[in-house]
XYZ file of C-alpha atoms in Angstrom:
724
model
C 160.009 93.309 67.732
C 161.239 93.491 64.150
C 158.792 90.714 63.384
C 156.063 93.351 63.734
C 157.652 95.447 60.994
C 155.632 94.264 57.997
C 156.349 96.715 55.210
C 154.385 96.836 51.999
C 156.932 98.982 50.190
C 160.623 99.684 50.362
C 161.082 102.851 52.454
C 163.498 105.629 51.597
C 165.969 107.372 53.925
C 165.539 110.566 55.933
C 167.284 112.060 58.966
C 166.726 110.645 62.471
C 166.633 112.477 65.761
C 170.311 111.481 66.227
C 171.400 113.073 62.972
C 171.829 109.827 61.062
C 169.457 108.362 58.520
C 166.252 106.448 58.851
C 163.598 105.077 56.550
C 160.387 106.944 55.929
C 157.388 106.006 53.831
C 157.871 106.019 50.112
C 157.899 103.248 47.548
C 160.983 102.415 45.553
C 160.178 98.785 44.882
C 158.048 95.904 46.070
C 158.842 92.270 46.713
C 159.277 89.727 43.945
C 159.501 86.537 45.953
C 158.163 84.503 43.054
C 161.512 84.949 41.346
C 163.348 83.320 44.192
C 163.353 79.795 42.768
C 164.297 80.613 39.190
C 167.742 79.511 38.073
C 170.093 82.262 36.992
C 172.952 82.297 34.555
C 176.548 81.831 35.603
C 177.270 85.390 34.489
C 174.509 86.752 36.725
C 176.004 84.860 39.663
C 179.506 86.158 39.154
C 180.720 83.244 37.056
C 179.337 80.441 39.248
C 179.071 77.227 37.240
C 176.512 74.497 37.766
C 172.933 74.907 38.939
C 172.544 78.340 40.486
C 169.310 79.621 41.994
C 169.133 82.494 44.461
C 168.982 80.053 47.402
C 170.977 77.040 46.202
C 174.170 76.667 44.143
C 175.137 73.129 43.161
C 178.610 73.277 41.706
C 180.440 70.811 39.459
C 182.859 70.049 42.317
C 179.836 68.499 44.125
C 179.552 71.309 46.639
C 176.053 72.378 47.647
C 176.098 76.037 48.665
C 173.062 77.295 50.549
C 172.682 81.065 50.115
C 171.770 82.456 53.530
C 169.586 85.569 53.418
C 169.803 86.140 57.186
C 172.716 87.239 59.356
C 174.161 84.447 61.464
C 175.439 86.094 64.610
C 175.886 82.898 66.595
C 172.252 81.818 66.711
C 172.696 79.058 64.101
C 170.540 80.445 61.304
C 172.966 79.375 58.580
C 172.862 75.813 59.886
C 169.060 75.858 60.090
C 168.656 77.012 56.495
C 171.240 74.488 55.319
C 169.256 71.774 57.118
C 166.062 72.638 55.239
C 167.711 72.630 51.826
C 169.793 69.503 52.468
C 166.763 67.530 53.578
C 164.564 68.366 50.599
C 167.505 68.033 48.184
C 168.625 64.716 49.722
C 172.198 65.988 49.842
C 174.935 64.544 52.019
C 175.485 66.871 54.980
C 179.239 66.755 54.355
C 178.860 68.431 50.958
C 176.744 71.321 52.216
C 178.236 74.721 52.914
C 176.831 78.251 53.143
C 177.420 81.762 51.827
C 175.666 84.973 52.811
C 173.343 86.505 50.242
C 174.037 89.896 48.701
C 171.771 92.822 49.523
C 168.757 92.284 47.274
C 165.351 92.917 48.784
C 163.499 91.593 45.738
C 165.026 88.146 46.215
C 165.958 87.957 49.879
C 163.341 89.855 51.878
C 162.356 88.512 55.251
C 158.715 87.722 54.475
C 157.692 88.727 58.019
C 159.531 92.055 57.895
C 159.204 93.235 54.303
C 162.911 94.080 54.117
C 166.015 91.929 53.952
C 166.911 91.528 57.571
C 167.138 89.339 60.644
C 165.308 90.013 63.882
C 162.399 89.202 66.124
C 163.375 85.510 66.051
C 161.827 85.280 62.577
C 164.644 83.697 60.558
C 163.376 80.129 60.563
C 159.705 81.064 60.751
C 159.805 83.046 57.504
C 162.193 80.640 55.740
C 160.604 77.296 56.627
C 158.564 76.922 53.449
C 160.798 78.997 51.197
C 164.045 77.086 51.720
C 162.377 73.678 51.664
C 160.834 74.563 48.308
C 164.225 75.750 47.062
C 165.780 72.406 47.960
C 162.908 70.437 46.445
C 163.051 72.504 43.252
C 166.764 71.857 42.798
C 166.147 68.154 43.441
C 163.456 68.032 40.761
C 165.747 69.715 38.241
C 168.591 67.306 39.015
C 166.294 64.339 38.462
C 165.168 65.826 35.154
C 168.811 66.272 34.162
C 169.627 62.675 35.001
C 166.603 61.405 33.061
C 167.707 63.405 30.035
C 171.324 62.229 30.295
C 170.483 58.567 30.807
C 167.415 58.471 28.576
C 165.211 57.004 31.306
C 161.891 57.807 32.952
C 162.390 60.382 35.772
C 159.873 58.444 37.871
C 162.485 55.713 38.304
C 165.220 58.053 39.567
C 165.877 58.750 43.228
C 168.369 60.769 45.261
C 169.778 59.793 48.647
C 172.917 60.894 50.457
C 173.902 63.152 47.581
C 173.819 60.371 44.981
C 171.433 60.229 42.023
C 170.528 56.742 40.767
C 168.083 54.861 38.584
C 169.082 51.542 40.089
C 171.662 50.656 37.453
C 173.752 53.811 37.195
C 174.509 56.717 39.494
C 175.989 60.197 39.576
C 176.754 62.836 42.139
C 174.780 66.062 42.395
C 177.789 67.891 40.967
C 177.916 65.578 37.960
C 174.416 66.684 36.939
C 174.640 70.329 38.004
C 175.436 71.819 34.597
C 172.730 69.838 32.817
C 170.236 70.657 35.588
C 170.793 74.367 34.989
C 169.196 73.952 31.563
C 166.037 72.244 32.833
C 162.665 73.939 33.184
C 161.727 75.110 36.667
C 158.794 73.010 37.924
C 155.562 74.917 38.514
C 155.206 73.245 41.897
C 157.021 70.707 44.035
C 155.907 68.171 46.606
C 157.635 68.571 49.942
C 158.557 65.672 52.168
C 156.275 64.540 54.967
C 157.725 64.382 58.487
C 158.258 60.616 58.296
C 160.547 61.177 55.292
C 162.809 63.758 56.928
C 166.468 62.831 57.156
C 167.874 65.915 58.885
C 164.919 67.998 60.079
C 164.242 67.153 63.699
C 167.759 65.809 64.183
C 170.998 67.544 65.063
C 172.416 68.605 61.708
C 176.101 69.583 62.226
C 176.781 73.314 62.543
C 178.183 74.646 59.286
C 180.446 77.111 61.121
C 181.891 74.898 63.845
C 185.112 73.931 62.041
C 186.005 77.462 60.977
C 185.261 78.869 64.417
C 187.131 76.078 66.192
C 190.183 76.703 64.008
C 190.036 80.474 64.444
C 189.467 81.085 60.762
C 190.494 84.474 59.380
C 188.221 86.776 57.378
C 185.120 85.441 59.120
C 184.075 88.489 61.144
C 184.186 92.190 60.423
C 187.102 92.585 62.817
C 189.060 90.141 60.627
C 188.787 92.193 57.445
C 192.198 92.891 55.947
C 192.952 94.058 52.412
C 195.433 96.039 50.378
C 195.610 99.686 51.404
C 193.342 99.347 54.455
C 193.361 102.212 56.944
C 191.641 102.366 60.331
C 189.163 104.870 61.755
C 188.211 105.576 65.368
C 185.902 108.431 66.340
C 185.627 110.832 69.245
C 181.928 111.295 70.000
C 180.008 113.515 72.388
C 180.002 112.223 75.983
C 176.332 113.240 76.135
C 173.715 112.129 73.654
C 172.879 114.983 71.309
C 176.037 116.998 71.955
C 177.534 119.000 69.080
C 181.235 119.482 68.407
C 181.923 123.171 69.062
C 185.706 123.199 68.824
C 188.567 120.815 68.075
C 192.327 120.905 68.562
C 193.917 117.998 66.682
C 197.512 119.270 66.758
C 198.865 116.637 69.123
C 196.904 113.814 67.466
C 198.124 114.680 63.961
C 201.743 114.508 65.137
C 201.422 110.996 66.555
C 202.938 107.946 64.796
C 200.788 106.316 62.123
C 198.193 109.088 61.978
C 197.124 109.889 58.417
C 194.315 112.380 58.902
C 191.721 113.770 61.317
C 188.263 114.262 59.824
C 185.813 116.591 61.554
C 182.080 115.921 61.292
C 179.263 117.919 62.970
C 178.971 115.671 66.033
C 182.317 113.849 66.071
C 185.938 113.818 65.000
C 187.511 110.765 63.377
C 191.163 109.771 63.358
C 192.426 107.815 60.336
C 195.590 105.837 61.045
C 197.671 102.899 59.910
C 196.405 100.666 62.738
C 193.506 100.515 65.148
C 195.759 101.061 68.157
C 197.362 104.150 66.630
C 193.902 105.504 65.818
C 192.706 104.913 69.390
C 195.785 106.578 70.903
C 195.445 109.600 68.640
C 191.695 109.835 69.214
C 192.356 110.033 72.952
C 194.798 112.898 72.315
C 192.160 115.070 70.627
C 191.032 118.119 72.575
C 187.350 118.882 71.967
C 184.786 121.409 73.134
C 181.140 120.360 73.135
C 177.870 122.217 72.993
C 175.389 120.382 75.252
C 172.539 122.876 74.886
C 170.433 120.375 72.912
C 171.837 117.254 74.577
C 170.237 114.905 77.086
C 171.564 116.321 80.375
C 169.490 114.379 82.883
C 170.865 111.562 84.987
C 169.283 108.337 86.165
C 167.941 109.810 89.393
C 166.184 112.658 87.578
C 164.680 110.238 85.066
C 163.541 107.880 87.809
C 161.795 110.738 89.586
C 159.966 111.723 86.385
C 158.993 108.120 85.655
C 157.740 107.629 89.206
C 155.556 110.725 88.916
C 154.056 109.377 85.695
C 153.008 106.206 87.510
C 150.428 108.386 89.302
C 148.958 109.677 86.042
C 146.657 107.850 83.639
C 148.457 106.832 80.463
C 147.463 105.845 76.931
C 145.114 102.865 77.011
C 146.500 99.667 75.501
C 144.305 96.856 76.799
C 141.113 96.750 78.813
C 138.848 93.946 79.984
C 135.675 93.556 81.979
C 136.323 93.484 85.710
C 134.932 90.475 87.565
C 131.693 91.126 89.460
C 132.970 89.110 92.415
C 133.869 91.084 95.516
C 137.564 91.837 95.899
C 138.774 90.643 99.288
C 142.438 91.603 99.035
C 144.622 93.708 96.783
C 148.334 93.455 96.029
C 150.072 96.551 94.739
C 153.637 96.695 93.484
C 155.991 99.020 91.625
C 158.790 97.648 89.457
C 161.906 99.327 88.091
C 164.127 98.128 85.222
C 167.369 99.877 84.197
C 168.843 100.679 80.819
C 170.840 97.701 79.510
C 173.692 97.551 76.985
C 173.947 94.754 74.410
C 177.714 94.143 74.732
C 178.147 91.557 71.957
C 181.572 89.902 71.991
C 182.472 91.624 68.710
C 182.027 95.388 69.070
C 180.631 97.419 66.190
C 182.826 97.575 63.105
C 182.400 98.137 59.365
C 184.814 98.455 56.443
C 183.900 100.670 53.486
C 185.446 101.418 50.114
C 183.983 104.276 48.052
C 185.365 105.454 44.715
C 182.847 108.200 44.004
C 180.400 106.077 42.016
C 180.282 102.700 43.769
C 180.679 101.549 47.362
C 181.114 98.281 49.217
C 180.514 97.738 52.931
C 181.867 94.694 54.765
C 180.102 94.098 58.080
C 177.864 91.785 60.079
C 174.817 93.341 58.427
C 171.582 92.522 60.222
C 169.236 94.608 58.059
C 170.836 94.705 54.633
C 168.045 96.773 53.084
C 168.570 99.625 55.526
C 172.354 99.454 55.355
C 172.286 99.547 51.555
C 169.771 102.382 51.263
C 171.216 104.539 54.013
C 174.780 104.024 52.810
C 173.642 105.141 49.365
C 171.821 108.165 50.753
C 174.897 109.416 52.612
C 177.175 108.873 49.618
C 174.721 110.401 47.156
C 174.586 107.388 44.852
C 171.945 104.889 43.767
C 171.326 101.945 46.155
C 172.117 99.603 43.266
C 175.657 100.957 43.352
C 176.102 99.885 46.960
C 177.165 96.330 47.783
C 176.720 94.875 51.265
C 179.112 92.009 51.970
C 177.522 90.346 54.985
C 180.008 88.690 57.333
C 179.427 86.497 60.366
C 178.426 88.523 63.401
C 180.209 88.058 66.698
C 176.954 88.456 68.605
C 174.319 91.161 68.344
C 171.373 90.684 70.727
C 169.699 93.465 68.717
C 172.696 95.813 68.555
C 173.303 95.368 64.815
C 169.607 95.717 63.918
C 169.744 99.494 63.765
C 166.740 101.411 62.471
C 169.043 104.240 61.320
C 172.073 102.094 60.310
C 174.115 104.623 62.267
C 177.498 102.950 62.028
C 177.109 102.319 58.286
C 176.082 105.963 57.892
C 179.111 107.059 59.922
C 181.457 104.951 57.811
C 179.900 106.410 54.665
C 180.416 109.966 55.934
C 184.059 109.189 56.692
C 184.615 107.545 53.291
C 183.053 110.484 51.478
C 185.149 112.996 53.422
C 188.282 110.912 52.816
C 187.685 110.769 49.062
C 187.100 114.518 48.899
C 190.299 115.214 50.862
C 192.647 112.601 49.377
C 191.173 111.575 46.027
C 191.977 107.864 46.384
C 189.449 105.132 47.168
C 191.176 103.377 50.043
C 189.230 100.895 52.172
C 188.547 102.294 55.653
C 187.695 100.163 58.673
C 185.649 101.977 61.315
C 186.007 100.396 64.759
C 184.041 101.097 67.911
C 185.871 100.136 71.091
C 184.018 98.414 73.915
C 184.004 101.723 75.785
C 182.624 103.557 72.757
C 179.641 101.216 72.619
C 178.927 100.961 76.349
C 179.127 104.731 76.816
C 177.624 105.839 73.539
C 175.596 103.016 72.041
C 171.921 102.140 72.060
C 170.185 100.515 75.047
C 167.260 98.447 76.238
C 164.921 101.179 77.522
C 164.552 101.880 81.212
C 161.017 100.980 82.315
C 158.790 101.213 85.355
C 155.592 99.285 86.015
C 152.836 99.583 88.596
C 150.428 96.692 89.159
C 147.336 96.597 91.329
C 145.711 93.159 91.356
C 142.702 91.917 93.310
C 141.580 88.516 94.603
C 138.140 87.379 95.740
C 137.365 85.263 98.781
C 138.063 82.067 96.831
C 141.484 83.249 95.717
C 140.526 84.070 92.144
C 141.791 87.139 90.292
C 139.120 89.817 90.003
C 141.161 92.618 88.439
C 144.617 93.487 87.198
C 145.480 97.139 86.564
C 148.912 97.753 85.074
C 150.684 100.964 84.147
C 153.925 101.053 82.145
C 156.378 103.938 81.749
C 159.209 103.734 79.235
C 160.586 105.056 75.965
C 159.085 103.690 72.795
C 161.807 102.182 70.638
C 160.048 102.886 67.350
C 158.764 106.362 68.220
C 160.567 108.976 66.152
C 161.767 106.422 63.584
C 160.282 105.094 60.353
C 159.333 101.929 62.232
C 156.746 104.051 64.024
C 154.213 103.630 61.218
C 154.318 99.856 61.673
C 154.999 99.399 65.390
C 153.047 102.220 67.034
C 149.264 102.071 67.200
C 147.189 104.824 68.810
C 150.307 106.142 70.504
C 151.370 102.800 72.017
C 154.735 101.343 71.013
C 154.201 97.596 70.700
C 157.675 96.787 72.004
C 156.818 98.125 75.469
C 153.660 96.064 76.007
C 154.417 92.752 74.310
C 153.590 89.925 76.651
C 150.783 91.893 78.306
C 147.015 91.684 77.914
C 146.036 90.367 74.515
C 149.674 89.413 73.803
C 149.903 87.121 76.824
C 149.324 83.393 77.128
C 147.142 84.168 80.166
C 143.471 85.080 80.177
C 143.181 87.232 83.283
C 139.876 88.860 84.350
C 139.882 92.638 84.422
C 143.349 93.022 82.932
C 143.827 96.648 81.903
C 147.070 98.202 80.701
C 148.000 101.802 79.961
C 151.354 103.363 79.138
C 153.414 106.547 79.119
C 156.204 107.099 76.583
C 158.354 109.912 78.015
C 160.692 111.805 75.700
C 164.301 111.080 76.637
C 167.432 111.729 74.603
C 169.007 108.375 75.418
C 168.965 106.217 72.248
C 167.090 102.957 72.738
C 166.904 99.751 70.738
C 165.502 96.233 70.869
C 167.527 94.043 73.235
C 167.303 90.257 73.240
C 163.555 89.502 73.686
C 162.832 93.272 73.788
C 159.792 94.177 75.933
C 159.392 90.628 77.185
C 162.506 91.266 79.323
C 160.448 93.362 81.724
C 156.830 92.379 81.066
C 157.499 88.687 81.799
C 159.258 89.591 85.034
C 156.328 91.683 86.228
C 153.624 89.197 85.263
C 155.362 86.078 86.555
C 156.464 87.505 89.903
C 153.018 88.991 90.455
C 151.384 85.647 89.615
C 153.528 84.026 92.286
C 152.569 86.616 94.887
C 148.905 86.251 94.007
C 149.151 82.472 94.253
C 150.636 82.714 97.733
C 148.020 85.247 98.817
C 145.337 82.895 97.486
C 146.843 79.947 99.347
C 147.283 78.145 96.013
C 150.061 76.093 94.498
C 151.912 78.361 92.033
C 151.612 75.819 89.206
C 147.914 75.145 89.785
C 147.259 78.880 90.074
C 148.864 79.574 86.710
C 147.017 76.729 85.027
C 143.708 78.382 85.986
C 144.515 81.267 83.649
C 146.590 79.549 80.960
C 143.948 78.922 78.339
C 146.570 78.283 75.653
C 147.233 74.507 75.610
C 150.795 74.975 74.360
C 151.618 77.202 77.319
C 150.100 74.656 79.680
C 152.080 71.941 77.943
C 155.517 73.490 78.450
C 154.767 74.305 82.083
C 153.666 70.766 82.835
C 156.652 69.380 80.913
C 159.174 71.504 82.822
C 157.637 70.650 86.198
C 157.618 66.955 85.382
C 161.241 66.921 84.217
C 162.438 69.008 87.170
C 161.397 66.290 89.625
C 161.685 66.860 93.358
C 163.455 69.890 94.808
C 167.017 68.975 95.839
C 167.922 69.407 99.512
C 169.108 72.881 100.388
C 167.558 74.497 97.313
C 164.411 76.521 96.766
C 162.340 76.384 93.602
C 160.756 79.113 91.509
C 158.831 78.847 88.240
C 157.872 81.042 85.313
C 156.201 80.511 81.931
C 156.023 82.940 79.043
C 155.043 83.175 75.395
C 157.198 85.268 73.075
C 157.902 85.339 69.333
C 155.307 82.626 68.799
C 157.085 80.176 71.111
C 156.426 78.943 74.632
C 159.017 78.461 77.346
C 158.623 77.430 80.976
C 161.587 77.481 83.337
C 161.968 75.908 86.756
C 164.848 77.432 88.738
C 166.412 75.650 91.699
C 168.262 78.275 93.751
C 170.710 78.203 96.648
C 171.087 81.089 99.083
C 174.744 81.170 100.063
C 175.967 81.924 103.587
C 176.900 85.461 102.525
C 173.332 86.058 101.356
C 174.076 85.943 97.631
C 172.147 83.806 95.149
C 173.374 80.864 93.088
C 171.028 79.390 90.512
C 172.099 75.743 90.541
C 169.810 74.294 87.900
C 167.146 75.444 85.451
C 164.802 72.947 83.814
C 163.163 74.210 80.640
C 160.109 73.130 78.675
C 160.131 74.500 75.118
C 157.567 74.514 72.312
C 158.846 76.333 69.208
C 156.931 74.354 66.621
C 158.739 71.754 64.536
C 162.186 71.452 66.157
C 164.387 71.821 63.072
C 167.646 71.234 64.926
C 167.243 70.102 68.559
C 170.867 70.690 69.555
C 170.707 74.255 68.249
C 167.428 74.844 70.086
C 169.035 73.584 73.269
C 172.040 75.870 72.736
C 169.830 78.893 72.067
C 167.758 78.327 75.183
C 170.913 77.884 77.261
C 172.494 81.003 75.779
C 169.354 83.100 76.078
C 168.891 81.997 79.658
C 172.473 82.893 80.520
C 172.134 86.276 78.819
C 168.972 87.037 80.774
C 170.463 85.841 84.055
C 173.462 88.106 83.509
C 171.242 91.178 83.275
C 169.031 90.128 86.172
C 171.974 89.643 88.514
C 174.226 92.628 87.868
C 173.810 94.648 84.690
C 172.623 98.252 84.532
C 173.462 101.400 82.630
C 173.213 104.557 84.734
C 173.745 108.208 83.850
C 175.049 111.252 85.690
C 174.226 114.610 84.084
C 173.535 112.801 80.830
C 176.785 110.831 80.732
C 176.901 107.047 80.984
C 178.815 105.873 84.047
C 179.792 102.400 82.831
C 182.478 101.675 80.236
C 183.621 98.034 80.055
C 183.200 94.622 81.646
C 184.806 95.697 84.918
C 181.940 98.056 85.738
C 179.247 96.597 83.473
C 179.627 93.130 84.910
C 178.399 90.182 82.852
C 177.691 86.644 83.973
C 180.753 84.683 85.085
C 181.178 81.002 84.264
C 180.778 80.207 87.968
C 177.327 81.844 87.858
C 176.013 79.670 85.025
C 173.595 76.997 86.206
C 173.085 73.527 84.827
C 170.431 73.938 82.144
C 168.283 71.007 81.040
C 166.187 71.665 77.921
C 163.195 69.499 77.021
C 161.600 70.121 73.624
C 157.982 69.451 72.697
C 157.795 67.375 69.504
C 155.358 69.777 67.910
C 153.857 69.598 64.439
C 153.198 73.355 64.329
C 155.199 75.502 61.905
C 158.525 76.621 63.409
C 158.567 79.779 65.517
C 161.324 81.789 67.192
C 163.944 80.369 69.534
C 166.782 82.914 69.630
C 165.020 85.008 72.265
C 162.253 83.100 74.102
C 164.651 81.474 76.571
C 165.593 84.868 78.028
C 162.394 86.253 79.680
C 161.442 83.463 82.138
C 164.751 83.027 83.973
C 164.559 86.308 85.911
C 161.112 85.801 87.423
C 161.773 82.097 88.052
C 164.860 83.029 90.076
C 163.089 85.920 91.813
C 160.206 83.659 92.819
C 162.640 81.172 94.351
C 164.456 83.949 96.226
C 161.193 85.333 97.611
C 160.176 81.894 98.770
C 163.558 81.300 100.420
C 164.204 84.695 102.003
C 160.982 86.686 101.954
C 162.754 89.340 99.878
C 160.648 90.581 96.966
C 162.956 91.954 94.284
C 161.075 94.541 92.252
C 164.008 96.753 91.326
C 166.677 95.236 89.105
C 169.454 94.197 89.061
C 169.736 91.866 92.046
C 173.091 93.430 92.930
C 171.205 96.498 94.184
C 169.885 94.283 96.976
C 173.150 92.521 97.793
C 171.865 89.275 96.286
C 174.168 88.989 93.226
């Protein structure tokens, strides 16, 4: 839901409920996006020669470097932005490479967020025009340079495949880069029409595939290695909100490789010569904790409180006029969704070096503006003295998009304490283990829903009353001023009522946001993870009660032609149901995109479920890179299926029970279905694709299971019912 965070000013830090830093209202600078296309001097770009603009560097060695303002955490953003520039520049794909932009909100703000950051599947949506114009601007300046050099009319010069020519002579982009840097920036540029595109709409090669295939070093935060590096691992409270009341570090300090033990108010950090030595020493610390202000409730207590709230009227979010037709039958259902961990392949890590006046952080930074400002606040220096070196992210699914930049803040606290104690500015790498993150990270909120829907004698919906109970992600943070309206956190109700592709008579929604000390965060597709499941399984039950075909029933209420289009496309491509399988469907709109999924499911002899095939219809606007869209839908579907089948975070007396992949069980390769993705050749502006493939798979599978077995799964995961 970061796409809903549209800031007008740069916020400033303040403390969060977890003791770290957040942003609160207060202007320190606005956006200056008009400067984004202006060329800059080599000195301003750290000695880069050639044509250098904030988004494109064309170097004398004929390399075209696209400056990527978004984090690429596996979703292909770097490739997408390179595609846009390469097409408008008419570069050869082989000469195009990428580098991550420095932290600079004036130049690199996400235009849909107001800060420099990546989230809400907005990367391509907010960059579509901006990066095409950057490529076209550089192209215009190269043509002007060639005209000046050759003494010819620029109208007779063209560029194709990275070669500039006037028909009688030619040069590479690199040959003209230095001269182009001295040309005037055009007031406006003409962008290509779709029939002129060379790369857009085709499968531009991934810019990271070679490095990843070869296991390149210094690509991810975990790879960072430099002179004098030491390693930090922290002991944190086993309950959220616990305070360190006593610490015995005698044994830890005596262990091999241990350099120091730093005590902070809510944790103790071991500094050692290696990560393993730091982990071993951390485990040898003896701590006493004060849990008086901690979250001490377990899952069962929270479920009981949530269930009680389902009987009480909540804050109104959406209301509609109830049909005057007589209601002949009513279907009522309660749904329960657990906390979920993000578990990216690369756990949280960040390296920091602080010398008392300047600091540098190396990490897979997802919101550079927050990381820069909060790092500066902790260290007591100006944000301009903080550099954020963004590295590739080994997954995120929302985990690195932290509203309080807690791990950057933690690293800053450690660096500051180290400098005070030792006086030397050594780089320190803070590492969270898998167990640290699963037991003490941030989670997709636990939610409950209650739906009461009515049908008339003709099988038409007359009313739909829905109550939601769950923590608001933005409540208590600076994002509250942008994401919470009249007490309703938008992330909990997205996909419902006015945010849905359906027009349903009498649809009313209210919500409760209970106060719970468990930290929550956006998780891939955020609220759509539970709202789509509720809506699409209920639509199937209503269709059956109405004696209607589930596709025809949905089409009655899908007034959005793009939603209808993907549903009809997926059904058409799915063909007939294979023998021995049962079919379920779901369609959902999220992040401006539309996805329908048709799941063909087998019930095994032992009663467990195997999704054999999923056929997807996708409309995400202009398909910039079809192969990447296909990969994102496949990955998002697999991620969603993993959670639906087995994943849940539970608590006992405030402590998380799960710790690693043996008890927080992800999807296995044998569970992954065949996934066929069919993309609508839309002319609409591009919309999100990193997340929209996730919400429909759960309800599509559940609808198939209900049809095959009669079992209605309303409490997730499926493993609770012996179906996983």
